[in-house]
Tab-separated table of C-alpha atoms in Angstrom:
chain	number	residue	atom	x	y	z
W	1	UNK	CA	67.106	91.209	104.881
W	2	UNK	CA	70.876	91.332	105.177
W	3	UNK	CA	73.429	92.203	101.918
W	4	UNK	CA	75.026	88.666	102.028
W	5	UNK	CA	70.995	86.925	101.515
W	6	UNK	CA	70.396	89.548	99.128
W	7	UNK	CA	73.426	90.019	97.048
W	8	UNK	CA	74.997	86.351	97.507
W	9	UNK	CA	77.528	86.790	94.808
W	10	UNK	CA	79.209	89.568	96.050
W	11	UNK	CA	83.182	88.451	97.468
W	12	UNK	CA	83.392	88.778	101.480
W	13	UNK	CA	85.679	91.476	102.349
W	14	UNK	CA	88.932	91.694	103.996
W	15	UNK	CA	89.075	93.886	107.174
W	16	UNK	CA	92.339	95.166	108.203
W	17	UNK	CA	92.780	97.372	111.290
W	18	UNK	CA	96.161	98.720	111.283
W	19	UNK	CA	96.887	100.332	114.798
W	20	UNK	CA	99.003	103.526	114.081
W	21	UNK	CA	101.504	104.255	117.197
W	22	UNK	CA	101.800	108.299	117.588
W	23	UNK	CA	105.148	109.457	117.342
W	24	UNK	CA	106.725	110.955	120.592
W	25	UNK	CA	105.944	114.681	119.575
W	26	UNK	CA	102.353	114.004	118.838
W	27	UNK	CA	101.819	111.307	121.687
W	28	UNK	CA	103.144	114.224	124.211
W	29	UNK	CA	100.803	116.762	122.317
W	30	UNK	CA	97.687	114.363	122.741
W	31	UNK	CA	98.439	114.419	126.807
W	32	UNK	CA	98.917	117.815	127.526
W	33	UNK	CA	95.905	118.131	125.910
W	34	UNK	CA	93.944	114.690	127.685
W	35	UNK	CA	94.796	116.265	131.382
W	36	UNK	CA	94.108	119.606	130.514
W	37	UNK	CA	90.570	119.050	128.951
W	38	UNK	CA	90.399	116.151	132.548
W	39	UNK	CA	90.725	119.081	134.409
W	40	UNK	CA	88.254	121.092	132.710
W	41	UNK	CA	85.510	118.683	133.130
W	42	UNK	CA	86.386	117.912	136.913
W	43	UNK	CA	85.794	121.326	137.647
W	44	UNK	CA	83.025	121.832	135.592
W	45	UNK	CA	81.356	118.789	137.325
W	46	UNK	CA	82.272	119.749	140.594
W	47	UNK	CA	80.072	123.026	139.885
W	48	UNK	CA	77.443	121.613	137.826
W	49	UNK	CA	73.411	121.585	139.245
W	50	UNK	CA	70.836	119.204	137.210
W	51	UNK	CA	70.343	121.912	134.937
W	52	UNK	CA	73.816	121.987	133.259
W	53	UNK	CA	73.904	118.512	132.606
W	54	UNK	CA	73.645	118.912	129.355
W	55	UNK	CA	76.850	121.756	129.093
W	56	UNK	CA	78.850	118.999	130.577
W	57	UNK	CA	77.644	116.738	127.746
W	58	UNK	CA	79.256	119.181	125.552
W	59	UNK	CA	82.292	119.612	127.380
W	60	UNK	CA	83.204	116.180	127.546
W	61	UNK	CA	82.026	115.856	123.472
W	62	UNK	CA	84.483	118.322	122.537
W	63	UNK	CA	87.299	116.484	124.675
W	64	UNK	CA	87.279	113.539	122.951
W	65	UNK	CA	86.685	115.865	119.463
W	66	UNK	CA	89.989	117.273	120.071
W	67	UNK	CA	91.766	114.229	121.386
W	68	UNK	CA	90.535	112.758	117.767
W	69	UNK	CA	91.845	115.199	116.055
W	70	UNK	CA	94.728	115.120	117.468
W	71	UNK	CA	95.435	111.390	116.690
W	72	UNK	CA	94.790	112.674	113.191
W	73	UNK	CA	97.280	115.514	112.911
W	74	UNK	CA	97.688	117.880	115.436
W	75	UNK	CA	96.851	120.623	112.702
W	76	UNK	CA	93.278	120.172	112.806
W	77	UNK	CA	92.899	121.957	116.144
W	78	UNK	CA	93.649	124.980	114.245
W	79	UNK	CA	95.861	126.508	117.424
W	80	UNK	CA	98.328	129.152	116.369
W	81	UNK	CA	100.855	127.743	118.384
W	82	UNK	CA	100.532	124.226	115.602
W	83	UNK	CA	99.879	125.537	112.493
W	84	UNK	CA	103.452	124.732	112.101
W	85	UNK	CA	102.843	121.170	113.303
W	86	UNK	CA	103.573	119.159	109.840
W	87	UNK	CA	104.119	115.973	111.109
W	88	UNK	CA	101.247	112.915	111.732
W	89	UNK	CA	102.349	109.550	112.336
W	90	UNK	CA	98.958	108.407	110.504
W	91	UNK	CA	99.260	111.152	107.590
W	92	UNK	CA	103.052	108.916	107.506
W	93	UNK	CA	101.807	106.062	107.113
W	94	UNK	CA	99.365	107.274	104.360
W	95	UNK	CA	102.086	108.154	102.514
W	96	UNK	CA	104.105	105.383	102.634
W	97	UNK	CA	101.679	102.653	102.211
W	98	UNK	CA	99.301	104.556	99.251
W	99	UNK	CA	102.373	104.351	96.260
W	100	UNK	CA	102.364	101.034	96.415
W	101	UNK	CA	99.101	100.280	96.358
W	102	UNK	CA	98.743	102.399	93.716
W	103	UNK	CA	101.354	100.763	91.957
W	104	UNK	CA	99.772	97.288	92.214
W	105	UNK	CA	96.946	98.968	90.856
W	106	UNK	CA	94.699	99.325	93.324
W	107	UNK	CA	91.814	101.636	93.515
W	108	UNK	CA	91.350	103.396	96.320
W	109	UNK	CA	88.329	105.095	98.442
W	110	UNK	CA	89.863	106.799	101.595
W	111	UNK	CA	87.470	108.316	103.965
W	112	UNK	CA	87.438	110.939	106.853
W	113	UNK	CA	84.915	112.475	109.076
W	114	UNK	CA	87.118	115.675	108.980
W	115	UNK	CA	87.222	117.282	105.730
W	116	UNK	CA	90.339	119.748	106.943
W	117	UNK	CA	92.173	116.726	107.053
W	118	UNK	CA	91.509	115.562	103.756
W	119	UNK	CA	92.423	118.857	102.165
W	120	UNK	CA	95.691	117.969	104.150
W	121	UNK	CA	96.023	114.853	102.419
W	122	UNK	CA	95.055	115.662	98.894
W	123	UNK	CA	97.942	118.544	99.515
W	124	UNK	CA	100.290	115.538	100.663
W	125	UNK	CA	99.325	113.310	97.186
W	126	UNK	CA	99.524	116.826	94.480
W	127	UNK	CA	103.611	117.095	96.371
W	128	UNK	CA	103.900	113.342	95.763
W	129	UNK	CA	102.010	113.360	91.764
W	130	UNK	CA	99.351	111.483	92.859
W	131	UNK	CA	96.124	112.459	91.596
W	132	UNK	CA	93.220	111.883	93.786
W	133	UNK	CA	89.549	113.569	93.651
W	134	UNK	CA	87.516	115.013	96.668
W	135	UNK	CA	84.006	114.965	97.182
W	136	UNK	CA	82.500	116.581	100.432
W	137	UNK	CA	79.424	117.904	101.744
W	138	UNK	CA	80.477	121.340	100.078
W	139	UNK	CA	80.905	119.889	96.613
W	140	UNK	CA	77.734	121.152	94.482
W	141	UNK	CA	74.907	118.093	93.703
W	142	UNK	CA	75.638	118.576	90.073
W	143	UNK	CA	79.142	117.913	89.971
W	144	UNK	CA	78.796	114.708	92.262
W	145	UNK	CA	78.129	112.231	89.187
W	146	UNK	CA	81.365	113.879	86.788
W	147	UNK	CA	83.140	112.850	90.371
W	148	UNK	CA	81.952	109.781	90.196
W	149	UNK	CA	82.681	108.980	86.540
W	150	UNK	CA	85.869	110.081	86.651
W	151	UNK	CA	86.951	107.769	89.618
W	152	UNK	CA	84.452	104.908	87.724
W	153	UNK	CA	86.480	105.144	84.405
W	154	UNK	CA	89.841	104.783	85.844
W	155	UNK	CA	91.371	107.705	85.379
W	156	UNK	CA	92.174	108.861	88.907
W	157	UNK	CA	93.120	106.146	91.254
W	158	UNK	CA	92.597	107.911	95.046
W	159	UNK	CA	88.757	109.182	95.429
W	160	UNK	CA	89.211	111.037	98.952
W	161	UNK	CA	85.374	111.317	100.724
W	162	UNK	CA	84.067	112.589	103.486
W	163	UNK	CA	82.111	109.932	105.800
W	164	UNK	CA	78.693	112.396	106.049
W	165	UNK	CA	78.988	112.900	102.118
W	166	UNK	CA	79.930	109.692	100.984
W	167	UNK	CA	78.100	107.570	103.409
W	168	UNK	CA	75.511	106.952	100.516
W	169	UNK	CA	73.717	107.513	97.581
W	170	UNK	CA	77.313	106.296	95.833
W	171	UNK	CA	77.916	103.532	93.329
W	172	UNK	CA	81.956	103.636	93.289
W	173	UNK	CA	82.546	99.680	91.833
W	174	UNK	CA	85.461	100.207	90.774
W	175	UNK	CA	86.791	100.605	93.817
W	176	UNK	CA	89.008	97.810	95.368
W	177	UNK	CA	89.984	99.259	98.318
W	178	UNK	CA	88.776	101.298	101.223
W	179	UNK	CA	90.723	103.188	103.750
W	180	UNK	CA	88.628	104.513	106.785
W	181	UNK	CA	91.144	107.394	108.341
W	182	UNK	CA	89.663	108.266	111.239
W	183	UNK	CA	87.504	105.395	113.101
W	184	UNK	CA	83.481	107.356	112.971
W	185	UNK	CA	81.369	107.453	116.346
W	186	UNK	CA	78.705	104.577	114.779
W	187	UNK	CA	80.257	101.498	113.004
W	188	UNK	CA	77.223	101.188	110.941
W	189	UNK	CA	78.528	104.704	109.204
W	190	UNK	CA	81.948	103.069	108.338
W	191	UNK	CA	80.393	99.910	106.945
W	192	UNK	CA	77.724	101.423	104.747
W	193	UNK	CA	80.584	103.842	103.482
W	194	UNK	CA	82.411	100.715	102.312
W	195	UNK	CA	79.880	99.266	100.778
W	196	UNK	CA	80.006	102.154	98.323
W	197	UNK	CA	82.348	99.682	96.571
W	198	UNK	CA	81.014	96.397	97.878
W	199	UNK	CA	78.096	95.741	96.069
């Protein structure tokens, strides 16, 4: 059985893909960083036997982990050398989209498969008076449901969740709106995440 047979009064919902272009500093950053981890794997290929198949598998994982991240803000890599990185072309766009919304009332979900980069957000909204609340996989069972009610009785409007924690076992109707950060590996993860406020 699919939602829309079972549930058929619920609204259909609005997808929006907004394509974020990096900004020059952060586009160069996510090349050097694309041909060095190309060269890595070339090399490691060229050596492999049968039997480190699966090392390459990890190699080439962890390449397009980074290159993520790096789309995301460059300070998730958690290199010395960008710890000092503060700027994000998506993390910009965040900000300058969310007060409005906000001020048209919405309420907002926003999820991210990296929790570092939601502590860098909810640092972005407490500089900007926002108030938002975070659930993650680290936040205790027993305080999940005060999370929940507090988001459910209106009285914080940006509930920022990771994808693994939030994925389900959620009711969050309230909700009106739901930003996806960072796109997840399976598309069926995204979409049940939404539907923690379409149902």
């Amino acid at each position: 059985r699919t939602k829309s047979n079972v549930a058929k009064e619920l609204p259909d919902k609005t997808e929006i893909v907004q394509i974020i272009e990096l900004n020059e500093e952060q586009a160069n950053l996510y090349e050097t960083i694309r041909l060095t981890m190309n060269d890595e794997i070339k090399k490691a290929m060229q050596k492999s036997q049968s039997k480190h198949k699966a090392n390459n598998k990890i190699l080439i994982g962890n390449a397009l982990l980074r290159l993520r991240q790096v789309c995301c803000h460059p300070a998730l890599l958690k290199l010395d050398s960008l710890m000092e990185y503060h700027d994000s072309a998506k993390l910009n766009w965040l900000t300058t989209v969310l007060p409005n919304m906000i001020e048209e009332g919405n309420r907002i979900l926003l999820f991210s498969s990296f929790t570092s980069m939601l502590d860098i957000i909810e640092e972005h909204l407490k500089q900007m008076k926002i108030q938002s609340i975070k659930l993650t996989g680290k936040t205790p069972s027993n305080k999940r449901g005060e999370l929940v009610e507090k988001f459910q009785t209106g009285n914080v409007p940006v509930f920022l969740i990771s994808l693994k924690a939030g994925g389900s076992g959620l009711n969050l109707t309230t909700a009106d709106t739901v930003i996806h950060f960072d796109p997840w590996w399976n598309p069926a993860a995204e979409s049940q995440a939404s539907d923690r406020a379409h149902r």
